[in-house]
Tab-separated table of C-alpha atoms in Angstrom:
chain	number	residue	atom	x	y	z
F	124	MET	CA	-9.583	-139.389	120.733
F	125	PRO	CA	-9.763	-142.124	122.415
F	126	ASN	CA	-10.688	-142.325	126.086
F	127	GLN	CA	-7.729	-142.586	128.232
F	128	GLY	CA	-8.704	-143.910	131.065
F	129	GLU	CA	-8.291	-141.341	133.729
F	130	ASN	CA	-12.012	-141.850	134.597
F	131	ILE	CA	-12.293	-145.740	135.001
F	132	PRO	CA	-12.452	-147.224	138.553
F	133	GLY	CA	-9.324	-149.253	138.922
F	134	TYR	CA	-7.548	-148.391	135.680
F	135	SER	CA	-4.005	-148.396	136.631
F	136	TYR	CA	-1.997	-148.382	133.837
F	137	GLY	CA	1.377	-146.849	133.906
F	138	ALA	CA	1.534	-146.668	137.756
F	139	ALA	CA	4.261	-146.086	139.767
F	140	GLU	CA	3.097	-148.335	141.919
F	141	LEU	CA	2.447	-151.410	139.614
F	142	ALA	CA	5.091	-154.098	140.387
F	143	PRO	CA	7.190	-154.888	137.435
F	144	SER	CA	6.944	-157.422	134.887
F	145	HIS	CA	8.429	-160.681	135.785
F	146	ILE	CA	8.570	-160.547	131.704
F	147	SER	CA	11.314	-158.473	130.743
F	148	LEU	CA	11.573	-156.446	127.516
F	149	ASP	CA	13.937	-158.896	125.783
F	150	ASP	CA	11.471	-161.704	126.909
F	151	LEU	CA	9.134	-159.982	125.025
F	152	GLU	CA	10.504	-159.366	122.218
F	153	ARG	CA	11.273	-163.080	121.727
F	154	LEU	CA	7.424	-164.160	122.296
F	155	LYS	CA	6.753	-161.706	119.340
F	156	ILE	CA	9.097	-163.037	117.506
F	157	SER	CA	7.522	-166.324	118.218
F	158	ALA	CA	4.296	-164.872	117.217
F	159	GLY	CA	5.244	-163.511	113.646
F	160	PHE	CA	3.899	-160.389	115.077
F	161	THR	CA	6.085	-157.290	113.405
F	162	GLU	CA	6.192	-153.228	112.628
F	163	GLN	CA	3.439	-154.129	110.044
F	164	ASP	CA	1.121	-155.715	112.843
F	165	SER	CA	1.233	-152.351	115.677
F	166	ASN	CA	1.037	-150.342	112.163
F	167	ALA	CA	-2.778	-152.678	111.951
F	168	LEU	CA	-3.007	-152.608	115.628
F	169	ARG	CA	-2.822	-148.192	114.996
F	170	LEU	CA	-5.340	-148.411	112.310
F	171	ALA	CA	-7.817	-150.545	114.431
F	172	GLY	CA	-7.759	-148.513	117.562
F	173	GLU	CA	-8.526	-146.275	115.426
F	174	VAL	CA	-11.511	-147.896	113.952
F	175	LEU	CA	-12.579	-149.681	117.122
F	176	ALA	CA	-11.808	-146.474	119.166
F	177	ASP	CA	-16.107	-144.779	119.053
F	178	GLN	CA	-17.124	-148.815	118.980
F	179	THR	CA	-15.727	-149.800	122.328
F	180	GLU	CA	-18.527	-150.000	124.613
F	181	ALA	CA	-21.290	-152.348	121.447
F	182	ILE	CA	-18.376	-154.896	121.146
F	183	VAL	CA	-18.118	-155.395	125.642
F	184	HIS	CA	-21.581	-154.827	125.659
F	185	GLN	CA	-22.082	-158.049	122.731
F	186	TRP	CA	-19.438	-159.741	124.130
F	187	ARG	CA	-20.958	-159.387	128.083
F	188	SER	CA	-24.493	-159.181	127.617
F	189	GLY	CA	-25.047	-160.453	124.187
F	190	ILE	CA	-22.301	-164.115	125.272
F	191	ILE	CA	-21.170	-164.602	128.672
F	192	ALA	CA	-23.886	-163.145	130.207
F	193	SER	CA	-25.667	-166.520	129.264
F	194	ILE	CA	-22.936	-168.928	129.824
F	195	PRO	CA	-22.948	-169.803	133.610
F	196	HIS	CA	-19.376	-170.664	133.472
F	197	LEU	CA	-18.251	-167.520	132.167
F	198	ALA	CA	-21.498	-164.938	134.105
F	199	ARG	CA	-20.327	-166.108	137.723
F	200	HIS	CA	-17.037	-164.735	137.689
F	201	SER	CA	-18.906	-161.168	137.820
F	202	ARG	CA	-21.172	-162.659	139.919
F	203	THR	CA	-21.453	-162.707	143.612
F	204	PRO	CA	-20.100	-167.193	145.567
F	205	GLU	CA	-24.505	-167.446	145.342
F	206	GLY	CA	-25.005	-165.382	142.225
F	207	ASP	CA	-26.797	-162.927	142.541
F	208	PRO	CA	-25.813	-159.658	140.361
F	209	ILE	CA	-22.993	-157.055	141.304
F	210	PRO	CA	-24.301	-154.512	138.563
F	211	ASP	CA	-21.330	-151.998	139.973
F	212	TYR	CA	-18.462	-154.207	139.447
F	213	LEU	CA	-19.540	-155.284	135.881
F	214	ALA	CA	-20.099	-151.907	135.265
F	215	LYS	CA	-16.605	-150.716	136.484
F	216	SER	CA	-15.018	-153.899	134.629
F	217	ASN	CA	-17.095	-153.549	131.557
F	218	LEU	CA	-15.019	-150.128	131.674
F	219	ARG	CA	-11.239	-151.332	131.811
F	220	PHE	CA	-12.666	-154.397	129.097
F	221	GLN	CA	-13.247	-150.952	126.667
F	222	GLN	CA	-10.230	-149.414	127.765
F	223	TRP	CA	-8.332	-152.696	126.692
F	224	ILE	CA	-9.478	-152.803	123.722
F	225	VAL	CA	-8.127	-149.235	123.035
F	226	ASP	CA	-4.621	-149.610	124.864
F	227	THR	CA	-4.404	-153.930	122.604
F	228	CYS	CA	-4.436	-151.321	119.851
F	229	THR	CA	-2.570	-147.963	120.879
F	230	LYS	CA	-0.176	-148.211	123.145
F	231	PRO	CA	3.604	-148.988	122.628
F	232	TYR	CA	4.331	-152.759	123.437
F	233	ASP	CA	7.122	-151.358	126.240
F	234	GLN	CA	7.107	-151.407	129.868
F	235	ASP	CA	4.412	-150.000	131.463
F	236	TRP	CA	2.562	-152.377	128.668
F	237	LEU	CA	3.973	-155.400	130.042
F	238	ASN	CA	3.639	-154.067	133.908
F	239	TYR	CA	0.145	-153.763	133.455
F	240	GLN	CA	-0.485	-157.459	131.071
F	241	GLN	CA	1.024	-159.059	134.533
F	242	GLU	CA	-1.242	-156.801	136.457
F	243	ILE	CA	-5.150	-157.634	135.135
F	244	ALA	CA	-2.979	-161.124	134.097
F	245	LEU	CA	-2.852	-161.663	138.181
F	246	ARG	CA	-6.444	-158.845	138.383
F	247	HIS	CA	-8.207	-162.862	137.040
F	248	THR	CA	-6.306	-164.877	139.287
F	249	ALA	CA	-6.238	-165.653	143.631
F	250	VAL	CA	-3.858	-163.304	144.392
F	251	LYS	CA	-5.871	-160.633	142.985
F	252	LYS	CA	-9.375	-160.869	142.174
F	253	ASN	CA	-11.843	-159.087	143.240
F	254	GLN	CA	-9.463	-156.777	145.259
F	255	THR	CA	-9.558	-153.771	142.279
F	256	ASP	CA	-13.222	-152.812	143.134
F	257	GLU	CA	-13.150	-154.642	147.292
F	258	VAL	CA	-16.567	-157.358	146.027
F	259	ARG	CA	-16.910	-160.756	146.944
F	260	SER	CA	-17.062	-163.098	143.760
F	261	THR	CA	-15.323	-166.299	142.382
F	262	PRO	CA	-12.314	-166.521	143.765
F	263	TYR	CA	-10.427	-166.542	139.776
F	264	VAL	CA	-10.878	-166.959	136.602
F	265	PRO	CA	-9.519	-169.837	135.190
F	266	LEU	CA	-6.610	-169.804	132.394
F	267	SER	CA	-8.278	-172.096	130.209
F	268	ASP	CA	-11.628	-170.031	129.573
F	269	ILE	CA	-10.200	-167.198	129.174
F	270	VAL	CA	-8.058	-168.570	126.397
F	271	ALA	CA	-11.161	-170.583	125.092
F	272	PHE	CA	-12.978	-167.061	125.145
F	273	VAL	CA	-9.619	-165.339	123.028
F	274	ALA	CA	-11.959	-167.268	120.156
F	275	VAL	CA	-14.850	-165.833	121.219
F	276	MET	CA	-13.631	-162.268	120.882
F	277	ASN	CA	-11.376	-162.962	117.690
F	278	GLU	CA	-14.361	-164.255	115.411
F	279	THR	CA	-17.056	-161.807	116.523
F	280	ILE	CA	-14.433	-158.196	116.666
F	281	LYS	CA	-13.570	-158.786	112.765
F	282	PRO	CA	-17.200	-157.133	111.681
F	283	TYR	CA	-16.182	-154.496	113.818
F	284	LEU	CA	-12.889	-154.283	112.116
F	285	ALA	CA	-15.033	-153.984	108.668
F	286	SER	CA	-17.635	-151.471	109.878
F	287	LYS	CA	-15.654	-148.378	108.740
F	288	GLY	CA	-15.847	-149.113	104.807
F	289	HIS	CA	-11.888	-150.259	104.825
F	290	VAL	CA	-11.285	-153.198	101.615
F	291	VAL	CA	-11.354	-156.415	102.588
F	292	GLU	CA	-7.040	-156.858	102.495
F	293	GLU	CA	-6.779	-154.369	105.236
F	294	VAL	CA	-9.521	-155.740	107.046
F	295	GLU	CA	-8.212	-159.058	106.629
F	296	LYS	CA	-3.821	-157.381	107.792
F	297	MET	CA	-6.262	-155.477	111.170
F	298	HIS	CA	-7.039	-158.835	112.215
F	299	VAL	CA	-4.405	-160.295	112.200
F	300	ALA	CA	-2.661	-158.549	114.461
F	301	TRP	CA	-5.250	-158.271	116.125
F	302	CYS	CA	-5.177	-162.011	117.324
F	303	LYS	CA	-1.499	-161.685	116.545
F	304	SER	CA	-1.686	-159.985	120.100
F	305	MET	CA	-3.969	-161.331	121.362
F	306	GLN	CA	-1.941	-164.851	121.704
F	307	LEU	CA	0.982	-161.933	122.908
F	308	GLN	CA	-1.098	-161.119	125.454
F	309	MET	CA	-2.129	-164.917	126.690
F	310	ALA	CA	1.850	-165.930	126.868
F	311	LEU	CA	2.548	-163.515	128.962
F	312	TRP	CA	-0.719	-164.460	131.290
F	313	VAL	CA	1.075	-168.160	131.478
F	314	ARG	CA	3.734	-166.512	133.866
F	315	PRO	CA	1.698	-164.451	136.350
F	316	TYR	CA	-1.274	-167.868	136.066
F	317	ILE	CA	2.316	-170.856	136.874
F	318	GLU	CA	3.155	-168.459	140.174
F	319	ALA	CA	-0.483	-167.910	141.112
F	320	SER	CA	-1.004	-171.292	140.830
F	321	SER	CA	2.008	-172.377	143.371
F	322	THR	CA	-0.925	-171.049	146.117
F	323	SER	CA	-4.215	-171.453	144.699
F	324	SER	CA	-4.945	-174.543	142.208
F	325	GLU	CA	-7.001	-173.008	139.574
F	326	GLY	CA	-6.037	-173.560	135.473
V	164	MET	CA	-7.370	-191.768	102.548
V	165	PRO	CA	-5.405	-189.067	105.844
V	166	ASN	CA	-2.334	-191.248	107.326
V	167	GLN	CA	-3.904	-193.242	110.126
V	168	GLY	CA	-0.577	-192.753	112.258
V	169	GLU	CA	0.218	-196.372	112.767
V	170	ASN	CA	3.588	-196.115	111.342
V	171	ILE	CA	4.677	-193.394	112.620
V	172	PRO	CA	6.892	-193.251	116.370
V	173	GLY	CA	5.549	-191.997	119.061
V	174	TYR	CA	2.061	-191.901	118.080
V	175	SER	CA	0.005	-193.380	121.146
V	176	TYR	CA	-3.358	-192.161	119.637
V	177	GLY	CA	-6.226	-194.309	121.441
V	178	ALA	CA	-3.767	-196.155	123.540
V	179	ALA	CA	-4.201	-198.254	126.254
V	180	GLU	CA	-1.447	-197.009	127.991
V	181	LEU	CA	-2.149	-193.604	128.444
V	182	ALA	CA	-2.983	-192.142	131.271
V	183	PRO	CA	-6.896	-190.523	131.332
V	184	SER	CA	-6.990	-186.553	130.851
V	185	HIS	CA	-7.253	-184.921	133.925
V	186	ILE	CA	-9.902	-182.832	132.427
V	187	SER	CA	-12.921	-184.488	131.262
V	188	LEU	CA	-15.780	-184.653	128.561
V	189	ASP	CA	-17.644	-182.148	131.179
V	190	ASP	CA	-15.030	-180.071	131.299
V	191	LEU	CA	-14.170	-180.188	127.717
V	192	GLU	CA	-18.644	-179.496	127.367
V	193	ARG	CA	-17.649	-176.041	129.125
V	194	LEU	CA	-13.849	-175.580	126.725
V	195	LYS	CA	-16.326	-175.022	123.954
V	196	ILE	CA	-18.652	-173.384	124.363
V	197	SER	CA	-16.279	-170.453	126.297
V	198	ALA	CA	-14.775	-170.834	122.519
V	199	GLY	CA	-17.934	-170.550	120.895
V	200	PHE	CA	-16.918	-174.021	119.283
V	201	THR	CA	-20.422	-175.134	117.584
V	202	GLU	CA	-21.402	-178.883	115.537
V	203	GLN	CA	-20.279	-176.063	112.428
V	204	ASP	CA	-16.717	-176.049	113.572
V	205	SER	CA	-16.840	-179.683	113.761
V	206	ASN	CA	-18.228	-180.007	109.705
V	207	ALA	CA	-16.021	-176.985	108.562
V	208	LEU	CA	-13.203	-179.049	110.670
V	209	ARG	CA	-14.181	-182.182	108.740
V	210	LEU	CA	-13.973	-180.214	104.830
V	211	ALA	CA	-10.338	-178.784	106.558
V	212	GLY	CA	-9.408	-182.222	106.330
V	213	GLU	CA	-9.489	-183.323	103.168
V	214	VAL	CA	-8.200	-180.088	101.867
V	215	LEU	CA	-5.335	-180.790	104.290
V	216	ALA	CA	-4.353	-184.414	104.099
V	217	ASP	CA	-2.409	-184.164	101.188
V	218	GLN	CA	-0.521	-181.518	102.038
V	219	THR	CA	0.394	-181.471	106.668
V	220	GLU	CA	3.672	-182.877	105.139
V	221	ALA	CA	4.122	-179.310	102.958
V	222	ILE	CA	3.216	-177.107	106.163
V	223	VAL	CA	4.910	-178.771	108.755
V	224	HIS	CA	8.312	-178.027	106.415
V	225	GLN	CA	6.869	-174.632	106.295
V	226	TRP	CA	6.548	-174.116	110.297
V	227	ARG	CA	9.715	-176.327	111.093
V	228	SER	CA	12.941	-175.398	108.327
V	229	GLY	CA	10.626	-172.284	106.895
V	230	ILE	CA	9.863	-170.620	110.214
V	231	ILE	CA	11.431	-172.503	113.785
V	232	ALA	CA	15.273	-173.306	112.114
V	233	SER	CA	15.676	-169.661	111.781
V	234	ILE	CA	14.447	-168.672	114.974
V	235	PRO	CA	17.034	-169.490	118.299
V	236	HIS	CA	14.314	-169.660	120.873
V	237	LEU	CA	12.560	-172.034	119.502
V	238	ALA	CA	14.624	-173.993	116.932
V	239	ARG	CA	16.668	-175.616	120.256
V	240	HIS	CA	13.959	-177.155	120.993
V	241	SER	CA	14.863	-179.895	119.412
V	242	ARG	CA	18.216	-179.450	119.268
V	243	THR	CA	20.721	-181.252	121.739
V	244	PRO	CA	21.352	-178.479	125.086
V	245	GLU	CA	24.638	-177.527	123.301
V	246	GLY	CA	22.914	-176.617	119.967
V	247	ASP	CA	23.696	-179.723	117.803
V	248	PRO	CA	20.921	-180.773	115.510
V	249	ILE	CA	19.197	-184.395	116.148
V	250	PRO	CA	18.087	-185.153	112.836
V	251	ASP	CA	16.057	-188.252	113.604
V	252	TYR	CA	14.091	-186.524	116.305
V	253	LEU	CA	12.980	-183.186	114.315
V	254	ALA	CA	11.699	-186.491	111.721
V	255	LYS	CA	10.198	-188.016	114.205
V	256	SER	CA	8.205	-185.236	115.947
V	257	ASN	CA	7.862	-183.994	112.564
V	258	LEU	CA	6.128	-187.128	111.240
V	259	ARG	CA	3.730	-186.832	114.950
V	260	PHE	CA	3.239	-182.648	113.886
V	261	GLN	CA	1.609	-183.581	110.464
V	262	GLN	CA	-0.818	-186.396	112.249
V	263	TRP	CA	-1.639	-183.599	114.944
V	264	ILE	CA	-3.170	-181.197	111.632
V	265	VAL	CA	-4.860	-184.562	110.547
V	266	ASP	CA	-6.396	-185.453	114.029
V	267	THR	CA	-7.487	-181.860	114.677
V	268	CYS	CA	-9.343	-182.044	111.519
V	269	THR	CA	-10.447	-185.761	111.676
V	270	LYS	CA	-10.358	-186.845	115.316
V	271	PRO	CA	-13.949	-186.489	117.276
V	272	TYR	CA	-13.086	-185.023	120.558
V	273	ASP	CA	-13.817	-187.027	122.781
V	274	GLN	CA	-12.186	-189.193	126.049
V	275	ASP	CA	-9.529	-190.347	123.290
V	276	TRP	CA	-8.808	-187.107	122.513
V	277	LEU	CA	-8.741	-186.070	125.368
V	278	ASN	CA	-6.176	-188.031	126.961
V	279	TYR	CA	-4.036	-187.458	124.135
V	280	GLN	CA	-4.094	-184.182	123.880
V	281	GLN	CA	-2.606	-184.498	128.014
V	282	GLU	CA	-0.284	-186.230	126.370
V	283	ILE	CA	1.096	-184.402	123.939
V	284	ALA	CA	1.217	-181.827	126.193
V	285	LEU	CA	3.480	-184.005	128.792
V	286	ARG	CA	5.860	-184.593	126.076
V	287	HIS	CA	6.751	-180.897	125.956
V	288	THR	CA	6.699	-179.956	129.674
V	289	ALA	CA	8.973	-181.341	131.919
V	290	VAL	CA	7.441	-184.070	132.850
V	291	LYS	CA	8.006	-186.227	129.325
V	292	LYS	CA	9.925	-183.820	126.777
V	293	ASN	CA	12.847	-186.304	125.232
V	294	GLN	CA	11.268	-189.354	126.768
V	295	THR	CA	9.523	-190.320	123.726
V	296	ASP	CA	12.326	-190.271	121.104
V	297	GLU	CA	15.034	-190.725	123.865
V	298	VAL	CA	16.641	-187.970	123.394
V	299	ARG	CA	18.737	-185.021	125.301
V	300	SER	CA	17.525	-181.482	124.373
V	301	THR	CA	15.844	-178.700	125.936
V	302	PRO	CA	14.051	-179.879	129.429
V	303	TYR	CA	10.820	-178.460	128.359
V	304	VAL	CA	8.944	-175.882	125.546
V	305	PRO	CA	7.546	-172.965	127.119
V	306	LEU	CA	3.992	-172.440	127.103
V	307	SER	CA	4.582	-169.181	126.138
V	308	ASP	CA	6.266	-169.583	123.125
V	309	ILE	CA	3.811	-172.498	122.125
V	310	VAL	CA	1.196	-170.209	122.717
V	311	ALA	CA	2.849	-167.164	120.578
V	312	PHE	CA	3.072	-169.593	118.105
V	313	VAL	CA	-0.238	-170.712	117.460
V	314	ALA	CA	-0.527	-167.589	115.822
V	315	VAL	CA	2.208	-168.299	113.385
V	316	MET	CA	0.407	-171.627	112.902
V	317	ASN	CA	-3.344	-169.756	112.218
V	318	GLU	CA	-2.001	-166.795	109.207
V	319	THR	CA	0.124	-169.901	107.559
V	320	ILE	CA	-2.500	-172.371	107.855
V	321	LYS	CA	-4.024	-170.125	105.495
V	322	PRO	CA	-3.237	-170.560	101.904
V	323	TYR	CA	-3.271	-174.391	102.400
V	324	LEU	CA	-7.225	-174.060	103.415
V	325	ALA	CA	-7.879	-171.822	100.317
V	326	SER	CA	-6.250	-173.977	97.396
V	327	LYS	CA	-8.657	-176.533	97.100
V	328	GLY	CA	-10.642	-174.101	94.889
V	329	HIS	CA	-13.302	-173.493	98.203
V	330	VAL	CA	-15.443	-170.152	97.971
V	331	VAL	CA	-14.049	-167.643	100.257
V	332	GLU	CA	-16.760	-168.327	102.732
V	333	GLU	CA	-16.532	-171.806	103.179
V	334	VAL	CA	-12.498	-171.200	103.203
V	335	GLU	CA	-12.927	-168.487	106.353
V	336	LYS	CA	-15.035	-171.095	107.866
V	337	MET	CA	-12.248	-173.927	108.238
V	338	HIS	CA	-10.180	-171.093	109.031
V	339	VAL	CA	-12.315	-169.691	112.456
V	340	ALA	CA	-13.029	-173.362	113.069
V	341	TRP	CA	-9.162	-174.413	113.059
V	342	CYS	CA	-8.530	-171.296	114.787
V	343	LYS	CA	-11.389	-172.500	117.209
V	344	SER	CA	-9.659	-174.900	118.061
V	345	MET	CA	-6.489	-173.836	118.578
V	346	GLN	CA	-7.764	-171.912	121.780
V	347	LEU	CA	-9.684	-175.128	122.269
V	348	GLN	CA	-6.375	-177.388	122.367
V	349	MET	CA	-4.062	-174.150	124.705
V	350	ALA	CA	-7.013	-174.064	126.796
V	351	LEU	CA	-6.485	-178.216	127.500
V	352	TRP	CA	-2.951	-177.330	127.536
V	353	VAL	CA	-2.882	-175.369	130.942
V	354	ARG	CA	-3.508	-176.960	133.434
V	355	PRO	CA	-0.985	-179.983	131.977
V	356	TYR	CA	1.572	-177.270	132.408
V	357	ILE	CA	0.459	-175.442	135.195
V	358	GLU	CA	0.680	-178.953	137.326
V	359	ALA	CA	4.168	-179.881	135.455
V	360	SER	CA	5.203	-176.507	136.952
V	361	SER	CA	4.935	-177.459	140.576
V	362	THR	CA	7.817	-179.810	140.453
V	363	SER	CA	9.951	-177.541	137.787
V	364	SER	CA	10.228	-173.980	136.992
V	365	GLU	CA	8.608	-173.284	133.591
V	366	GLY	CA	6.355	-170.660	131.380
């Protein structure tokens, strides 16, 4: 059973106090069509969710400690403006990062999912970054770096999808579905970033 | 020899009158690191350029006539606001679309490439859409739909990369490099869109 997130600090998926997404379910349906995201992809993601369930800690460790930590312009977003580590912040956001892998694969892409997409997007913009964990860090993560880093996540997730012995065609279907979900999620993040940029300079 | 674009209406790659990109070569280096884009990917893209050179018309035909034409919220961007076709506009932008595939694979990612990235991004925003071909069409293409449609391009390009008999590992390398370049290019489009959005409502 994947972690359902009840014990993750700051994880507020489905919470009543979350602001409703500015993107409607109809908008989402259109975006799914734009991305070619079909029922087959939903099914492939469910299988990916089973495959990845006990690997999320290892995946996030690879992304955060194996890759981001050695890229100063990315690593700084988990540190103070002076560059000092904030271990508690990193630990909490790593737990949410792990849960996001599970949610990407297992949650229905419905109103709650849209609302939390907006929430996590805003937590990367100047509107809400640092607030959840009450830390002093960079004011925002440029969307351009997130969009770019998706390429790394897409490339590095594949061995984890292949690690449970599924045939190549099944691994490929899971990977295609994962990559489509990434584009869908980045598409959903554009509007919160554009709206946030009206009050600050980011991108 | 791939088409070098001299005879494509509105194709102004490398033209002196192009505005310099607001993104610097140093910014681009950082984005390449964020995307994990390496020299190996440049090499794989060069091979992809050879593989795709005589297939760009077929690829763009599949994307535009096979996919976009049957998706009203995407097809409208090549039509009048009333929904009437503009065959000349579609034909010219298809030629530029084909050339963009070649450029993605063969051009050095240098200042000229950055400048033209900004130019083609702006041609999808309210700042410049419709100007190049002097047409009356939708005022802009939402960046969210472009980001989403990248998933379709990434999925559908793969058989073309595999069509010239390269071994699976080589096809995979070409495909990974292509997908990384897409994220890099979308990352470069974020800023022109955010800047354009300060004068209009888009996303």
